[in-house]
PDB file of C-alpha atoms in Angstrom:
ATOM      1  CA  UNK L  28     -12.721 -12.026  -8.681  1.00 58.00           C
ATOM      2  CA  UNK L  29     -14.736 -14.834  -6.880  1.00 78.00           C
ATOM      3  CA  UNK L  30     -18.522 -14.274  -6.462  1.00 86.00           C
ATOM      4  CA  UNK L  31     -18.437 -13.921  -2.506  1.00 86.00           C
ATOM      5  CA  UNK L  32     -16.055 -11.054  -3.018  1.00 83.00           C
ATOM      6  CA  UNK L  33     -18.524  -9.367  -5.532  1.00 88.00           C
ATOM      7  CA  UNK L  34     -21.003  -9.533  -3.856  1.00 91.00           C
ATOM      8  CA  UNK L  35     -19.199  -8.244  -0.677  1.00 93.00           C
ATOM      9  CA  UNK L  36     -18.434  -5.308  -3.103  1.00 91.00           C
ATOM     10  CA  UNK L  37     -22.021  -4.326  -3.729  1.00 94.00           C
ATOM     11  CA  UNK L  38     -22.804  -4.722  -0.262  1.00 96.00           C
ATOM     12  CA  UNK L  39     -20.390  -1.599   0.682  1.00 95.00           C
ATOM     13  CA  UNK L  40     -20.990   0.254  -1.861  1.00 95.00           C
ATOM     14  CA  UNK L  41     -24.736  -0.101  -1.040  1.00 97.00           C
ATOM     15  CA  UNK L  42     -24.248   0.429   3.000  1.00 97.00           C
ATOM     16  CA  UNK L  43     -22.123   3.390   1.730  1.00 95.00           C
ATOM     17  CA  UNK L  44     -24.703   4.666  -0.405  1.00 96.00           C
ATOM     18  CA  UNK L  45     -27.491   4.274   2.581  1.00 97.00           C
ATOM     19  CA  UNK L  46     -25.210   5.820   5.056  1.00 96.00           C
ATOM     20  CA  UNK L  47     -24.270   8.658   2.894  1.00 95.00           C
ATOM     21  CA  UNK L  48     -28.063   9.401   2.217  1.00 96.00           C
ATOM     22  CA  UNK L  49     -29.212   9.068   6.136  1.00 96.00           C
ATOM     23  CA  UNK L  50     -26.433  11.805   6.704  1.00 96.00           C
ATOM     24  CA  UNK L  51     -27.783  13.723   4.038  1.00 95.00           C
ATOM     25  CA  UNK L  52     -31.498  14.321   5.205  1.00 95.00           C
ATOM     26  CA  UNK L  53     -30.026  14.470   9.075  1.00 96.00           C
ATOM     27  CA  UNK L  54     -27.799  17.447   8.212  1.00 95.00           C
ATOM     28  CA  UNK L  55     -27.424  18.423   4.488  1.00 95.00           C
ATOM     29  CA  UNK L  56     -24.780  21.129   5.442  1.00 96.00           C
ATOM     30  CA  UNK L  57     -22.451  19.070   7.198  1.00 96.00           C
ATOM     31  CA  UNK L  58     -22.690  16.229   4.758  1.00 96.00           C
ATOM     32  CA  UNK L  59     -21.672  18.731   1.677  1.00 96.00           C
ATOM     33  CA  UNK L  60     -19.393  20.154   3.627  1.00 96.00           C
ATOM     34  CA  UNK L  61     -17.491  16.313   4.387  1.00 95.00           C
ATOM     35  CA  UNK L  62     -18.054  15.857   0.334  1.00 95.00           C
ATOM     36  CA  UNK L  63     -15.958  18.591  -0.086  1.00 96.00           C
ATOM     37  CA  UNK L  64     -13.745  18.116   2.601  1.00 96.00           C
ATOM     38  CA  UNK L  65     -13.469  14.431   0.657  1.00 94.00           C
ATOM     39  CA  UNK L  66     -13.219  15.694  -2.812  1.00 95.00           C
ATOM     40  CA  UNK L  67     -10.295  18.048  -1.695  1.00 95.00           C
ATOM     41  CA  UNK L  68      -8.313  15.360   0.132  1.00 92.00           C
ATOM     42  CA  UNK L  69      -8.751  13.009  -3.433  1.00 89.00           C
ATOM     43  CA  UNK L  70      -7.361  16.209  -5.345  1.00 91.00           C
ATOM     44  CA  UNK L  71      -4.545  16.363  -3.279  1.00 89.00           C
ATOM     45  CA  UNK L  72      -3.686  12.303  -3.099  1.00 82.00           C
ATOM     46  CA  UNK L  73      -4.485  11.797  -6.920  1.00 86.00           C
ATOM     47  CA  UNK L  74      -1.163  13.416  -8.148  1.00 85.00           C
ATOM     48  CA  UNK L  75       0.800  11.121  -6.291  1.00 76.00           C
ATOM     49  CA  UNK L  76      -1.957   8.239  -7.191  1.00 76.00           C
ATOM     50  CA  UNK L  77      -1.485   8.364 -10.822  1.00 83.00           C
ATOM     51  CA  UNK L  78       2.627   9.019 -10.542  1.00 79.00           C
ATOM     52  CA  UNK L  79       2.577   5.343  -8.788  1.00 71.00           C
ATOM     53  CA  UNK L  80      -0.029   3.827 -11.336  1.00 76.00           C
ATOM     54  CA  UNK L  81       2.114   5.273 -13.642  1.00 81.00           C
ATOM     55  CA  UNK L  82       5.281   3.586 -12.070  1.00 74.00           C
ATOM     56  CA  UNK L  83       3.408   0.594 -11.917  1.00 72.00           C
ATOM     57  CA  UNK L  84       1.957   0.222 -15.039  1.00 77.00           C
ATOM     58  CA  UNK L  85       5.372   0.748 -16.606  1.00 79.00           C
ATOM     59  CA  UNK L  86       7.377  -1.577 -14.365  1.00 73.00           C
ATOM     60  CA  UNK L  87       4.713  -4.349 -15.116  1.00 72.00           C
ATOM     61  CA  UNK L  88       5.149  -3.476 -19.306  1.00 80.00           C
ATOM     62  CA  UNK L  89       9.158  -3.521 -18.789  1.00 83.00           C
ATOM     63  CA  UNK L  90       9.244  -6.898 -16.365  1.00 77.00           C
ATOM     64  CA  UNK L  91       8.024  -9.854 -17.287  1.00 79.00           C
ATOM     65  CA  UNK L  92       6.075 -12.080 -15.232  1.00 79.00           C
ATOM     66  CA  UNK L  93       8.593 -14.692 -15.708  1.00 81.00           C
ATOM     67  CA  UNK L  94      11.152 -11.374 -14.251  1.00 81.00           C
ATOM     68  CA  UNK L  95       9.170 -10.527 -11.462  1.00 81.00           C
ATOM     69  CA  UNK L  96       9.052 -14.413 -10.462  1.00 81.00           C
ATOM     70  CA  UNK L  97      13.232 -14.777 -11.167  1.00 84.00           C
ATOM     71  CA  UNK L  98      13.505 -11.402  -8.661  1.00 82.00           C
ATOM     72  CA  UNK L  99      10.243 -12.072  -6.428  1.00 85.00           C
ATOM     73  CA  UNK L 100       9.023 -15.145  -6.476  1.00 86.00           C
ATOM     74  CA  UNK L 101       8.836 -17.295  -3.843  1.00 84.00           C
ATOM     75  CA  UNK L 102      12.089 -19.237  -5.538  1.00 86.00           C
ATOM     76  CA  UNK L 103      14.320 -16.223  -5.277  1.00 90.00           C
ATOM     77  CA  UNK L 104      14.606 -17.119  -1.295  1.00 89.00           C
ATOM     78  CA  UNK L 105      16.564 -14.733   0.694  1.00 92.00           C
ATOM     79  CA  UNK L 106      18.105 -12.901  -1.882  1.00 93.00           C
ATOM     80  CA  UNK L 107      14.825 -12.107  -3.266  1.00 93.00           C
ATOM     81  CA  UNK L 108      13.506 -11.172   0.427  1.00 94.00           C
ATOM     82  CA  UNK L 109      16.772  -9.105   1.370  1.00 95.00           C
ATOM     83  CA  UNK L 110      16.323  -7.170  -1.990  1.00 92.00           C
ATOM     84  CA  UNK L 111      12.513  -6.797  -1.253  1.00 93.00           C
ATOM     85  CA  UNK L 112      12.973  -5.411   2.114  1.00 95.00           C
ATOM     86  CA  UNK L 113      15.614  -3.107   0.602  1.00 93.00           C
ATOM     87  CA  UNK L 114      13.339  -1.668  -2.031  1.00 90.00           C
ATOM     88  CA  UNK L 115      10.761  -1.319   0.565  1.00 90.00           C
ATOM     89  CA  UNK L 116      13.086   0.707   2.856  1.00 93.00           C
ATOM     90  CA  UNK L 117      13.836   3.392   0.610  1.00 89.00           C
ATOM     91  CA  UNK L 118      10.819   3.854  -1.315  1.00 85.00           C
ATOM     92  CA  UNK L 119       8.317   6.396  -0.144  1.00 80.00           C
ATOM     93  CA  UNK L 120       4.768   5.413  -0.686  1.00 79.00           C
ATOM     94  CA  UNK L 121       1.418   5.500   1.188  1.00 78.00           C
ATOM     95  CA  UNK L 122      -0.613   1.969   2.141  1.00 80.00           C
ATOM     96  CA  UNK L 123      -3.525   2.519  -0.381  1.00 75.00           C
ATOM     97  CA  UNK L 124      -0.915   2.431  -2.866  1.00 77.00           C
ATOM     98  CA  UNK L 125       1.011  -0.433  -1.864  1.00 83.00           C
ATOM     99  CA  UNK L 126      -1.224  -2.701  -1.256  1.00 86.00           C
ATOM    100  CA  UNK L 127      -2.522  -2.827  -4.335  1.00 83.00           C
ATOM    101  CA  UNK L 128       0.919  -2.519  -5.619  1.00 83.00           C
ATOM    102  CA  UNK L 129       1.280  -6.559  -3.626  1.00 88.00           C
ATOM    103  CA  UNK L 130      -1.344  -7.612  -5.506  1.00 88.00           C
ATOM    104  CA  UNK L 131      -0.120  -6.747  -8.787  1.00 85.00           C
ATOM    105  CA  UNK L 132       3.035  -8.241  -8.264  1.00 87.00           C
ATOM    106  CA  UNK L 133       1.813 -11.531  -6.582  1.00 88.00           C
ATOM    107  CA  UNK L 134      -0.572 -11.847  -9.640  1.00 87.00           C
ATOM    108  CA  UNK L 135       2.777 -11.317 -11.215  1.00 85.00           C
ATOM    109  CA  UNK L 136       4.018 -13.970  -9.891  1.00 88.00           C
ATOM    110  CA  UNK L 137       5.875 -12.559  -6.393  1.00 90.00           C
ATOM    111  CA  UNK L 138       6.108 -14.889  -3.367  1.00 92.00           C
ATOM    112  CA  UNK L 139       4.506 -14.137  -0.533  1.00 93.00           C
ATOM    113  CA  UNK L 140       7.115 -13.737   1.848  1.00 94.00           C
ATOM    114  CA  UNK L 141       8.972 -11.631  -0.539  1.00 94.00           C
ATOM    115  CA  UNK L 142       5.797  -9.037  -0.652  1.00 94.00           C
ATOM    116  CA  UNK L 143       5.765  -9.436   2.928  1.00 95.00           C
ATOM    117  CA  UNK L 144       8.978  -8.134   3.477  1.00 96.00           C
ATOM    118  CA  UNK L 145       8.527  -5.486   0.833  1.00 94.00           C
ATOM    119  CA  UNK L 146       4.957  -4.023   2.679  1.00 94.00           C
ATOM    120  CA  UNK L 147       6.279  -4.419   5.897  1.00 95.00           C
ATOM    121  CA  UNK L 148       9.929  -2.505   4.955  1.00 95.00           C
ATOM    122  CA  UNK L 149       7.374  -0.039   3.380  1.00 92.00           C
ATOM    123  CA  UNK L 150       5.502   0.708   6.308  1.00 93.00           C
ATOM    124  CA  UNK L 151       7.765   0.812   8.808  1.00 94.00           C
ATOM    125  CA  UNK L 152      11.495   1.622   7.639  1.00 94.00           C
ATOM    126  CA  UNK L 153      12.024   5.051   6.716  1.00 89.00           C
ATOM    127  CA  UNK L 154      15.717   5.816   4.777  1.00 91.00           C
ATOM    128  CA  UNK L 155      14.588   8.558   2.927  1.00 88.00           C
ATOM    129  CA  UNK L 156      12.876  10.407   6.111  1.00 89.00           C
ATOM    130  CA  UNK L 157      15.958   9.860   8.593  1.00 92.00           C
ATOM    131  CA  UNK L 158      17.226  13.506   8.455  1.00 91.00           C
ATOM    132  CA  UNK L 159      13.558  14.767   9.458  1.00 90.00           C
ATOM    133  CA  UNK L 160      13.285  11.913  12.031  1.00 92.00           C
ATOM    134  CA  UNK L 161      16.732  12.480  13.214  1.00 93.00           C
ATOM    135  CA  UNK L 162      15.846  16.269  14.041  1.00 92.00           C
ATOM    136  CA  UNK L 163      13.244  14.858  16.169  1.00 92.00           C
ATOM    137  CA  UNK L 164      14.537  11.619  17.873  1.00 93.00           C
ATOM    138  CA  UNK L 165      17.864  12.014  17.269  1.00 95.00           C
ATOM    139  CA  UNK L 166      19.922   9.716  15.229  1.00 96.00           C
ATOM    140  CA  UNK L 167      20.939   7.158  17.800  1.00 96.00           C
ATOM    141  CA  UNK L 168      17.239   6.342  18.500  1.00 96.00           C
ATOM    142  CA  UNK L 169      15.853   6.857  14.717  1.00 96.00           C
ATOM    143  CA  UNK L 170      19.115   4.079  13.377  1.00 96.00           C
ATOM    144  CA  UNK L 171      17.496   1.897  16.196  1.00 97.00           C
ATOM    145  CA  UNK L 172      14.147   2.187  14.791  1.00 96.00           C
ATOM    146  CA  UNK L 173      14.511   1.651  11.420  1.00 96.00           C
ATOM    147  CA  UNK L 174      16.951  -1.401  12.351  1.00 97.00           C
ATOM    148  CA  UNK L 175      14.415  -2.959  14.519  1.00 97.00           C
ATOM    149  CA  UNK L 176      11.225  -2.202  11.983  1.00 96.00           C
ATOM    150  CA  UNK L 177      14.129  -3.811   8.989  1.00 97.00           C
ATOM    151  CA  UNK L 178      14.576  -6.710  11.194  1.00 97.00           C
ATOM    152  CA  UNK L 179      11.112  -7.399  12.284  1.00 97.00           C
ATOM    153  CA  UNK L 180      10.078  -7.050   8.780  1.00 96.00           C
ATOM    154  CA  UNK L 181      12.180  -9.886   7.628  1.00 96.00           C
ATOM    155  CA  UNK L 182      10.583 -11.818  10.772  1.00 96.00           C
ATOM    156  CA  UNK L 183       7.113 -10.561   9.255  1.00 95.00           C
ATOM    157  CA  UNK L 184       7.936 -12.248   5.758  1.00 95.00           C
ATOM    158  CA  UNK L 185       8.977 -15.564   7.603  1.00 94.00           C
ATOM    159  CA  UNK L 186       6.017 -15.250   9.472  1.00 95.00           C
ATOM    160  CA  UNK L 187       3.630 -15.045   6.287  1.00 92.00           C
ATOM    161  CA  UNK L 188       5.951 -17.757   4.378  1.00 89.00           C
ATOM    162  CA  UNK L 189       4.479 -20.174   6.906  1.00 90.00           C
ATOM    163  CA  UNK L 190       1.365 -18.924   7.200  1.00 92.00           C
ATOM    164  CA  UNK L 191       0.889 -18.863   3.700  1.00 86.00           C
ATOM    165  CA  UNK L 192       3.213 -20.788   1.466  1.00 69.00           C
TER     166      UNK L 192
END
């Protein structure tokens, strides 16, 4: 990590540390009670927290940098963006995961507009929750939803190969 972005570290942490103690000595019940409200909400994300580390952490021991570039990197061109995208869409997985989930894999050696396509699919195309979608959109408008979020993704990636490549 560069210097600037310790630094901007510590600076959080210590504007969360003031802000946390000015709520505490303006109201010392509700502040316990958002602690708790906080601690409760960590117990119930950390299951699925350490499942993905878990997923991670083995994917990164089975694959090889040199893998993850052959199926990622920014030399696998559309195959490797199409099969991004495609992972993306049917994998079920909160944004404070995946993000750092992109980083991994870029320091892995993923392109950038193969990640892009892989957040973006992530975010916004749902396979596995179609049948609860359907129930409440109906199919004809949840297919074009997830068609149009697949195809803008891919435009995202292009988008981010520019900007960044």
């Amino acid at each position: 990590m560069t210097e600037e972005r310790v630094l901007f570290t510590y600076i959080l942490y210590a504007l969360a540390i003031v802000g946390l103690a000015v709520s505490f000595f303006k109201d010392r019940k509700k502040t316990k009670a958002a602690l708790m409200k906080a601690w409760k909400a960590f117990e119930n994300i950390l299951p699925q927290l350490l499942t993905v580390f878990l997923i991670l952490a083995f994917a990164l021991a089975i694959f090889k940098p040199e893998t993850i570039q052959t199926l990622l990197g920014s030399e696998s061109g559309v195959l490797g963006i199409l099969g991004a995208a495609l992972i993306g869409s049917v994998t079920l997985m909160p944004g404070f995961v995946a993000f750092p989930l992109a980083a991994a894999l870029l320091k892995s050696g993923a392109g950038y507009m193969q990640l892009a396509a892989f957040v973006s699919t992530l975010m916004m195309v749902g396979i596995i929750t179609i049948p609860v979608e359907k129930k409440t959109f109906g199919m004809k408008a949840t297919i074009a939803r997830n068609a149009s979020a697949f195809v803008f993704s891919l435009v995202v990636a292009v988008v981010m190969g520019v900007a960044l490549g």
